[in-house]
PDB file of C-alpha atoms in Angstrom:
ATOM      1  CA  MET X   1      15.942 -59.881  22.314  1.00  0.00           C
ATOM      2  CA  LYS X   2      18.613 -58.281  20.976  1.00  0.00           C
ATOM      3  CA  HIS X   3      17.984 -54.307  20.284  1.00  0.00           C
ATOM      4  CA  VAL X   4      19.018 -53.329  16.829  1.00  0.00           C
ATOM      5  CA  PRO X   5      19.886 -49.829  16.890  1.00  0.00           C
ATOM      6  CA  VAL X   6      18.128 -47.582  13.968  1.00  0.00           C
ATOM      7  CA  ARG X   7      21.103 -45.237  12.597  1.00  0.00           C
ATOM      8  CA  LEU X   8      20.763 -42.285  10.244  1.00  0.00           C
ATOM      9  CA  GLY X   9      21.805 -43.244   6.929  1.00  0.00           C
ATOM     10  CA  PRO X  10      22.685 -40.830   3.721  1.00  0.00           C
ATOM     11  CA  MET X  11      19.248 -40.650   3.173  1.00  0.00           C
ATOM     12  CA  ALA X  12      18.385 -39.014   6.307  1.00  0.00           C
ATOM     13  CA  LEU X  13      21.294 -36.547   5.829  1.00  0.00           C
ATOM     14  CA  LEU X  14      19.866 -35.732   2.375  1.00  0.00           C
ATOM     15  CA  LEU X  15      16.341 -35.045   3.467  1.00  0.00           C
ATOM     16  CA  THR X  16      17.493 -32.957   6.510  1.00  0.00           C
ATOM     17  CA  VAL X  17      19.543 -30.504   4.295  1.00  0.00           C
ATOM     18  CA  VAL X  18      16.691 -30.480   1.696  1.00  0.00           C
ATOM     19  CA  SER X  19      14.291 -29.210   4.613  1.00  0.00           C
ATOM     20  CA  ILE X  20      16.831 -26.666   6.263  1.00  0.00           C
ATOM     21  CA  CYS X  21      16.898 -25.305   2.359  1.00  0.00           C
ATOM     22  CA  LEU X  22      13.198 -25.407   1.944  1.00  0.00           C
ATOM     23  CA  SER X  23      12.606 -23.758   5.364  1.00  0.00           C
ATOM     24  CA  VAL X  24      14.960 -20.903   4.819  1.00  0.00           C
ATOM     25  CA  LEU X  25      13.293 -20.407   1.492  1.00  0.00           C
ATOM     26  CA  GLY X  26       9.874 -20.245   3.100  1.00  0.00           C
ATOM     27  CA  VAL X  27      11.041 -17.703   5.609  1.00  0.00           C
ATOM     28  CA  LEU X  28      12.543 -15.283   3.373  1.00  0.00           C
ATOM     29  CA  THR X  29       9.557 -15.687   0.903  1.00  0.00           C
ATOM     30  CA  PHE X  30       7.123 -14.880   3.730  1.00  0.00           C
ATOM     31  CA  SER X  31       8.918 -11.851   5.337  1.00  0.00           C
ATOM     32  CA  THR X  32       9.540 -10.590   1.856  1.00  0.00           C
ATOM     33  CA  SER X  33       5.819 -10.664   1.003  1.00  0.00           C
ATOM     34  CA  ARG X  34       4.888  -9.432   4.368  1.00  0.00           C
ATOM     35  CA  ALA X  35       7.334  -6.267   3.682  1.00  0.00           C
ATOM     36  CA  ASP X  36       5.740  -5.959   0.454  1.00  0.00           C
ATOM     37  CA  LEU X  37       1.959  -5.542   2.074  1.00  0.00           C
ATOM     38  CA  ALA X  38       3.603  -3.194   4.742  1.00  0.00           C
ATOM     39  CA  LEU X  39       4.979  -1.082   2.181  1.00  0.00           C
ATOM     40  CA  SER X  40       1.691  -0.867   0.263  1.00  0.00           C
ATOM     41  CA  GLU X  41      -0.386  -0.099   3.392  1.00  0.00           C
ATOM     42  CA  ARG X  42       1.879   2.624   4.076  1.00  0.00           C
ATOM     43  CA  TYR X  43       1.913   3.850   0.812  1.00  0.00           C
ATOM     44  CA  ALA X  44      -1.939   4.049   1.064  1.00  0.00           C
ATOM     45  CA  LYS X  45      -1.997   5.999   4.455  1.00  0.00           C
ATOM     46  CA  THR X  46       0.408   8.361   3.087  1.00  0.00           C
ATOM     47  CA  VAL X  47      -1.682   9.128   0.117  1.00  0.00           C
ATOM     48  CA  GLN X  48      -4.706   9.108   2.410  1.00  0.00           C
ATOM     49  CA  THR X  49      -3.183  11.891   4.806  1.00  0.00           C
ATOM     50  CA  ARG X  50      -2.045  13.901   1.889  1.00  0.00           C
ATOM     51  CA  TYR X  51      -5.439  14.429   0.465  1.00  0.00           C
ATOM     52  CA  HIS X  52      -6.721  14.918   3.813  1.00  0.00           C
ATOM     53  CA  LEU X  53      -4.302  17.942   4.084  1.00  0.00           C
ATOM     54  CA  GLU X  54      -5.254  18.951   0.866  1.00  0.00           C
ATOM     55  CA  VAL X  55      -8.557  19.211   1.845  1.00  0.00           C
ATOM     56  CA  GLN X  56      -8.060  21.119   4.822  1.00  0.00           C
ATOM     57  CA  GLY X  57      -5.934  23.348   2.776  1.00  0.00           C
ATOM     58  CA  GLN X  58      -8.782  24.050   0.116  1.00  0.00           C
ATOM     59  CA  GLU X  59     -11.577  24.563   2.946  1.00  0.00           C
ATOM     60  CA  PHE X  60      -8.787  27.339   4.379  1.00  0.00           C
ATOM     61  CA  LEU X  61      -8.384  29.223   1.088  1.00  0.00           C
ATOM     62  CA  GLU X  62     -12.338  29.264   0.736  1.00  0.00           C
ATOM     63  CA  THR X  63     -12.495  31.590   3.672  1.00  0.00           C
ATOM     64  CA  ALA X  64      -8.923  33.223   4.044  1.00  0.00           C
ATOM     65  CA  ARG X  65      -8.529  36.681   3.967  1.00  0.00           C
ATOM     66  CA  PRO X  66      -5.425  38.091   2.479  1.00  0.00           C
ATOM     67  CA  GLY X  67      -2.264  38.384   4.402  1.00  0.00           C
ATOM     68  CA  GLU X  68      -3.309  34.961   6.393  1.00  0.00           C
ATOM     69  CA  SER X  69      -1.520  31.880   6.550  1.00  0.00           C
ATOM     70  CA  GLU X  70      -2.170  28.440   8.121  1.00  0.00           C
ATOM     71  CA  VAL X  71      -0.428  25.400   9.079  1.00  0.00           C
ATOM     72  CA  PHE X  72      -2.141  21.980   9.199  1.00  0.00           C
ATOM     73  CA  GLU X  73      -0.518  18.836  10.652  1.00  0.00           C
ATOM     74  CA  ASP X  74      -2.037  15.034  10.039  1.00  0.00           C
ATOM     75  CA  ASP X  75       0.498  12.052  11.241  1.00  0.00           C
ATOM     76  CA  ASP X  76       3.848  12.996  10.249  1.00  0.00           C
ATOM     77  CA  MET X  77       2.795  15.513   7.443  1.00  0.00           C
ATOM     78  CA  VAL X  78       2.745  19.318   7.702  1.00  0.00           C
ATOM     79  CA  LEU X  79       0.950  21.549   5.316  1.00  0.00           C
ATOM     80  CA  THR X  80       1.600  25.154   4.930  1.00  0.00           C
ATOM     81  CA  VAL X  81      -0.779  27.512   3.467  1.00  0.00           C
ATOM     82  CA  ALA X  82      -0.328  31.276   2.801  1.00  0.00           C
ATOM     83  CA  VAL X  83      -2.087  33.714   0.874  1.00  0.00           C
ATOM     84  CA  ASP X  84      -0.679  37.142  -0.058  1.00  0.00           C
ATOM     85  CA  GLU X  85      -2.058  40.661   0.099  1.00  0.00           C
ATOM     86  CA  ASN X  86      -3.547  40.301  -3.353  1.00  0.00           C
ATOM     87  CA  GLY X  87      -5.565  37.454  -2.557  1.00  0.00           C
ATOM     88  CA  LYS X  88      -3.386  34.815  -4.663  1.00  0.00           C
ATOM     89  CA  VAL X  89      -1.606  31.768  -3.097  1.00  0.00           C
ATOM     90  CA  SER X  90       1.877  32.364  -2.027  1.00  0.00           C
ATOM     91  CA  GLN X  91       2.875  29.444  -0.335  1.00  0.00           C
ATOM     92  CA  TRP X  92       1.754  25.758  -0.279  1.00  0.00           C
ATOM     93  CA  THR X  93       3.923  23.396   1.154  1.00  0.00           C
ATOM     94  CA  MET X  94       3.366  20.275   2.196  1.00  0.00           C
ATOM     95  CA  GLU X  95       6.334  18.279   3.859  1.00  0.00           C
ATOM     96  CA  LYS X  96       7.219  15.022   6.238  1.00  0.00           C
ATOM     97  CA  LYS X  97       8.088  16.335   9.764  1.00  0.00           C
ATOM     98  CA  TRP X  98      11.602  15.136  10.553  1.00  0.00           C
ATOM     99  CA  THR X  99      14.229  15.993  12.974  1.00  0.00           C
ATOM    100  CA  GLN X 100      18.231  16.157  12.530  1.00  0.00           C
ATOM    101  CA  ASP X 101      19.793  13.219  13.704  1.00  0.00           C
ATOM    102  CA  ASN X 102      22.478  15.032  15.883  1.00  0.00           C
ATOM    103  CA  THR X 103      23.728  12.022  17.538  1.00  0.00           C
ATOM    104  CA  ILE X 104      27.239  12.506  15.976  1.00  0.00           C
ATOM    105  CA  ASP X 105      28.671  16.149  16.333  1.00  0.00           C
ATOM    106  CA  ASN X 106      30.887  17.904  14.173  1.00  0.00           C
ATOM    107  CA  LEU X 107      31.598  15.157  11.993  1.00  0.00           C
ATOM    108  CA  TRP X 108      32.730  17.611   9.007  1.00  0.00           C
ATOM    109  CA  ASN X 109      32.150  21.367   8.397  1.00  0.00           C
ATOM    110  CA  GLY X 110      33.030  21.126   4.625  1.00  0.00           C
ATOM    111  CA  ASN X 111      36.218  22.741   4.912  1.00  0.00           C
TER     112      ASN X 111
ATOM    113  CA  MET D   1      19.737 -59.818   9.057  1.00  0.00           C
ATOM    114  CA  LYS D   2      15.549 -59.707   9.105  1.00  0.00           C
ATOM    115  CA  LYS D   3      15.862 -57.171  12.093  1.00  0.00           C
ATOM    116  CA  HIS D   4      18.614 -55.010   9.934  1.00  0.00           C
ATOM    117  CA  ILE D   5      16.226 -55.001   6.746  1.00  0.00           C
ATOM    118  CA  THR D   6      12.907 -53.983   9.156  1.00  0.00           C
ATOM    119  CA  ALA D   7      14.896 -51.280  10.971  1.00  0.00           C
ATOM    120  CA  PHE D   8      16.005 -50.009   7.600  1.00  0.00           C
ATOM    121  CA  TYR D   9      12.329 -49.968   6.238  1.00  0.00           C
ATOM    122  CA  LEU D  10      11.158 -48.334   9.879  1.00  0.00           C
ATOM    123  CA  GLU D  11      13.723 -45.627   9.354  1.00  0.00           C
ATOM    124  CA  THR D  12      12.839 -44.864   5.954  1.00  0.00           C
ATOM    125  CA  LEU D  13       9.338 -44.746   6.647  1.00  0.00           C
ATOM    126  CA  ALA D  14       9.911 -42.241   9.665  1.00  0.00           C
ATOM    127  CA  LEU D  15      12.264 -40.096   7.480  1.00  0.00           C
ATOM    128  CA  ILE D  16       9.420 -39.872   4.904  1.00  0.00           C
ATOM    129  CA  VAL D  17       6.711 -39.244   6.811  1.00  0.00           C
ATOM    130  CA  ALA D  18       8.888 -36.270   8.577  1.00  0.00           C
ATOM    131  CA  PHE D  19       9.621 -35.113   5.266  1.00  0.00           C
ATOM    132  CA  LEU D  20       6.135 -35.025   4.429  1.00  0.00           C
ATOM    133  CA  GLY D  21       5.246 -32.861   7.670  1.00  0.00           C
ATOM    134  CA  VAL D  22       7.872 -30.241   6.695  1.00  0.00           C
ATOM    135  CA  LEU D  23       6.608 -30.041   2.797  1.00  0.00           C
ATOM    136  CA  LEU D  24       2.899 -29.899   4.383  1.00  0.00           C
ATOM    137  CA  VAL D  25       4.006 -26.770   6.907  1.00  0.00           C
ATOM    138  CA  LEU D  26       5.855 -24.991   4.117  1.00  0.00           C
ATOM    139  CA  SER D  27       3.392 -25.261   1.677  1.00  0.00           C
ATOM    140  CA  GLN D  28       1.167 -23.448   4.110  1.00  0.00           C
ATOM    141  CA  VAL D  29       3.615 -20.755   4.301  1.00  0.00           C
ATOM    142  CA  PHE D  30       4.160 -20.320   0.765  1.00  0.00           C
ATOM    143  CA  GLY D  31       0.512 -20.116  -0.011  1.00  0.00           C
ATOM    144  CA  LEU D  32       0.410 -17.464   2.608  1.00  0.00           C
ATOM    145  CA  ALA D  33       3.023 -15.650   1.335  1.00  0.00           C
ATOM    146  CA  ARG D  34       1.401 -15.711  -2.111  1.00  0.00           C
ATOM    147  CA  VAL D  35      -1.855 -14.301  -0.615  1.00  0.00           C
ATOM    148  CA  GLN D  36       0.175 -11.659   0.874  1.00  0.00           C
ATOM    149  CA  SER D  37       1.799 -10.647  -2.295  1.00  0.00           C
ATOM    150  CA  GLU D  38      -1.603 -10.430  -3.968  1.00  0.00           C
ATOM    151  CA  LYS D  39      -3.079  -8.293  -1.300  1.00  0.00           C
ATOM    152  CA  ALA D  40      -0.308  -5.810  -1.725  1.00  0.00           C
ATOM    153  CA  GLY D  41      -0.223  -5.833  -5.480  1.00  0.00           C
ATOM    154  CA  GLN D  42      -3.873  -4.737  -5.152  1.00  0.00           C
ATOM    155  CA  ILE D  43      -3.652  -2.187  -2.556  1.00  0.00           C
ATOM    156  CA  THR D  44      -1.056  -0.670  -4.776  1.00  0.00           C
ATOM    157  CA  ALA D  45      -3.166  -0.791  -7.886  1.00  0.00           C
ATOM    158  CA  ALA D  46      -6.242   0.644  -5.825  1.00  0.00           C
ATOM    159  CA  VAL D  47      -3.987   3.519  -4.473  1.00  0.00           C
ATOM    160  CA  SER D  48      -2.618   4.112  -7.687  1.00  0.00           C
ATOM    161  CA  LEU D  49      -6.000   4.554  -9.469  1.00  0.00           C
ATOM    162  CA  ALA D  50      -7.556   6.735  -6.715  1.00  0.00           C
ATOM    163  CA  GLU D  51      -4.617   9.128  -6.873  1.00  0.00           C
ATOM    164  CA  ARG D  52      -4.963   9.536 -10.713  1.00  0.00           C
ATOM    165  CA  ALA D  53      -8.926  10.205  -9.987  1.00  0.00           C
ATOM    166  CA  ALA D  54      -8.183  12.554  -7.134  1.00  0.00           C
ATOM    167  CA  GLU D  55      -5.711  14.497  -9.588  1.00  0.00           C
ATOM    168  CA  ALA D  56      -8.243  14.187 -12.264  1.00  0.00           C
ATOM    169  CA  VAL D  57     -10.687  15.861 -10.188  1.00  0.00           C
ATOM    170  CA  ALA D  58      -8.138  18.794  -8.919  1.00  0.00           C
ATOM    171  CA  SER D  59      -7.609  19.654 -12.608  1.00  0.00           C
ATOM    172  CA  SER D  60     -11.227  19.483 -13.982  1.00  0.00           C
ATOM    173  CA  GLY D  61     -14.135  21.928 -14.049  1.00  0.00           C
ATOM    174  CA  SER D  62     -16.814  19.270 -14.205  1.00  0.00           C
ATOM    175  CA  LEU D  63     -17.731  15.615 -13.822  1.00  0.00           C
ATOM    176  CA  GLU D  64     -17.586  15.327 -17.706  1.00  0.00           C
ATOM    177  CA  GLU D  65     -14.036  16.520 -17.804  1.00  0.00           C
ATOM    178  CA  VAL D  66     -12.722  14.008 -15.291  1.00  0.00           C
ATOM    179  CA  GLN D  67     -14.508  11.340 -17.214  1.00  0.00           C
ATOM    180  CA  ARG D  68     -12.333  12.627 -20.420  1.00  0.00           C
ATOM    181  CA  LEU D  69      -9.339  12.426 -18.689  1.00  0.00           C
ATOM    182  CA  LEU D  70      -9.674   8.965 -17.190  1.00  0.00           C
ATOM    183  CA  ASP D  71     -11.214   7.341 -20.099  1.00  0.00           C
ATOM    184  CA  GLU D  72      -9.360   4.493 -21.721  1.00  0.00           C
ATOM    185  CA  ASN D  73     -11.485   2.486 -24.486  1.00  0.00           C
ATOM    186  CA  GLY D  74     -14.782   3.659 -23.072  1.00  0.00           C
ATOM    187  CA  ASN D  75     -14.238   1.947 -19.532  1.00  0.00           C
ATOM    188  CA  THR D  76     -15.976   5.061 -17.683  1.00  0.00           C
ATOM    189  CA  ALA D  77     -19.744   5.934 -17.321  1.00  0.00           C
ATOM    190  CA  ILE D  78     -21.515   8.709 -15.398  1.00  0.00           C
ATOM    191  CA  GLN D  79     -24.817   7.582 -13.193  1.00  0.00           C
ATOM    192  CA  ASP D  80     -26.233   9.764 -10.433  1.00  0.00           C
ATOM    193  CA  ASN D  81     -23.497  12.569 -10.614  1.00  0.00           C
ATOM    194  CA  THR D  82     -20.958   9.514  -9.946  1.00  0.00           C
ATOM    195  CA  LEU D  83     -18.201   8.449 -12.419  1.00  0.00           C
ATOM    196  CA  GLU D  84     -17.622   4.932 -12.333  1.00  0.00           C
ATOM    197  CA  ILE D  85     -13.953   3.553 -13.579  1.00  0.00           C
ATOM    198  CA  GLN D  86     -13.558  -0.352 -14.603  1.00  0.00           C
ATOM    199  CA  ALA D  87      -9.793  -1.085 -14.556  1.00  0.00           C
ATOM    200  CA  GLU D  88      -9.317  -4.433 -14.875  1.00  0.00           C
ATOM    201  CA  ASP D  89     -10.263  -6.065 -11.466  1.00  0.00           C
ATOM    202  CA  LEU D  90     -10.927  -2.939  -9.805  1.00  0.00           C
ATOM    203  CA  ARG D  91     -14.004  -0.834 -10.057  1.00  0.00           C
ATOM    204  CA  ALA D  92     -13.644   3.289  -8.984  1.00  0.00           C
ATOM    205  CA  SER D  93     -16.452   5.449  -8.160  1.00  0.00           C
ATOM    206  CA  VAL D  94     -15.777   9.230  -7.755  1.00  0.00           C
ATOM    207  CA  THR D  95     -18.270  11.564  -6.576  1.00  0.00           C
ATOM    208  CA  TRP D  96     -18.650  15.324  -7.349  1.00  0.00           C
ATOM    209  CA  GLU D  97     -20.434  17.851  -4.713  1.00  0.00           C
ATOM    210  CA  SER D  98     -20.086  21.064  -5.909  1.00  0.00           C
ATOM    211  CA  GLU D  99     -20.062  23.841  -2.878  1.00  0.00           C
ATOM    212  CA  GLY D 100     -20.056  26.993  -4.553  1.00  0.00           C
ATOM    213  CA  LYS D 101     -15.993  27.641  -5.758  1.00  0.00           C
ATOM    214  CA  LEU D 102     -15.167  24.155  -3.929  1.00  0.00           C
ATOM    215  CA  VAL D 103     -15.776  20.972  -5.097  1.00  0.00           C
ATOM    216  CA  ARG D 104     -15.599  17.951  -2.859  1.00  0.00           C
ATOM    217  CA  SER D 105     -14.971  14.611  -4.227  1.00  0.00           C
ATOM    218  CA  HIS D 106     -15.297  11.030  -2.395  1.00  0.00           C
ATOM    219  CA  ILE D 107     -13.171   8.196  -4.363  1.00  0.00           C
ATOM    220  CA  THR D 108     -13.748   4.675  -3.407  1.00  0.00           C
ATOM    221  CA  VAL D 109     -12.075   1.745  -5.072  1.00  0.00           C
ATOM    222  CA  ASP D 110     -13.505  -1.684  -5.063  1.00  0.00           C
ATOM    223  CA  TRP D 111     -12.342  -5.193  -5.625  1.00  0.00           C
ATOM    224  CA  ASN D 112     -14.975  -7.897  -6.658  1.00  0.00           C
ATOM    225  CA  GLY D 113     -17.726  -6.005  -4.648  1.00  0.00           C
ATOM    226  CA  SER D 114     -15.673  -5.389  -1.457  1.00  0.00           C
ATOM    227  CA  GLU D 115     -14.044  -1.461  -0.818  1.00  0.00           C
ATOM    228  CA  LEU D 116     -10.462  -1.872  -1.039  1.00  0.00           C
ATOM    229  CA  TYR D 117      -9.655   1.871  -0.601  1.00  0.00           C
ATOM    230  CA  SER D 118     -11.282   5.253  -0.292  1.00  0.00           C
ATOM    231  CA  LEU D 119     -10.005   8.728  -0.502  1.00  0.00           C
ATOM    232  CA  GLU D 120     -11.346  12.283   0.177  1.00  0.00           C
ATOM    233  CA  THR D 121     -10.119  15.231  -1.757  1.00  0.00           C
ATOM    234  CA  ALA D 122     -11.156  18.704  -2.601  1.00  0.00           C
ATOM    235  CA  ALA D 123     -10.599  21.349  -5.246  1.00  0.00           C
ATOM    236  CA  ARG D 124     -10.870  24.743  -5.892  1.00  0.00           C
ATOM    237  CA  GLU D 125     -12.042  26.423  -9.193  1.00  0.00           C
ATOM    238  CA  GLU D 126      -9.446  29.455  -9.888  1.00  0.00           C
ATOM    239  CA  GLU D 127     -10.468  32.517 -11.300  1.00  0.00           C
ATOM    240  CA  THR D 128      -8.793  32.704 -14.810  1.00  0.00           C
ATOM    241  CA  PRO D 129      -6.764  36.051 -14.744  1.00  0.00           C
TER     242      PRO D 129
END
């Protein structure tokens, strides 16, 4: 019995191209939605950290004596609270911890 | 001739089956992406609502004041020293615990009965000059 080879026709090529395009679209859609979810979770965590530091700062102010200051850290955020000699809040700074990137030295001194 | 026609039908059938398989997998991928997107939107809305409530607590002297700040068309109610806020599919609960000058508040945001987000905050009553 003579074996008849099955050859790929134009329809096969078309469906292959369509499948590849749809697959790429699917991968992009999934990665975008994954990035959205990761960003929203990071935002939620940051807000929780901020208000946790707020609680610690307010508790410190309840018992702080004039001239005292305290630094609170949580995750990568730092809260610095200071009370002046009159018992008023003189500093309330909340910032993210970061280290300067010094991999490129003396790129431009500004003059 | 008959063998060529049979081969053509077999090829077409195989292509259709393969294409259906690809479509099946991709529909799962698109569905999962949609679920993740919706969850991201819910989390963002919950965090935004909790933040608003926390800022209202920080700038108020009582739970009633917090209610006045957050109320929109009567979507708030106070029950057992807890302020309930209804915002579309989200429901937030804001507690008010006074410890002298310090006020502690626990804010939880639910979506369809399950807790989505929670926040602890505190505020001090400032002395008026």
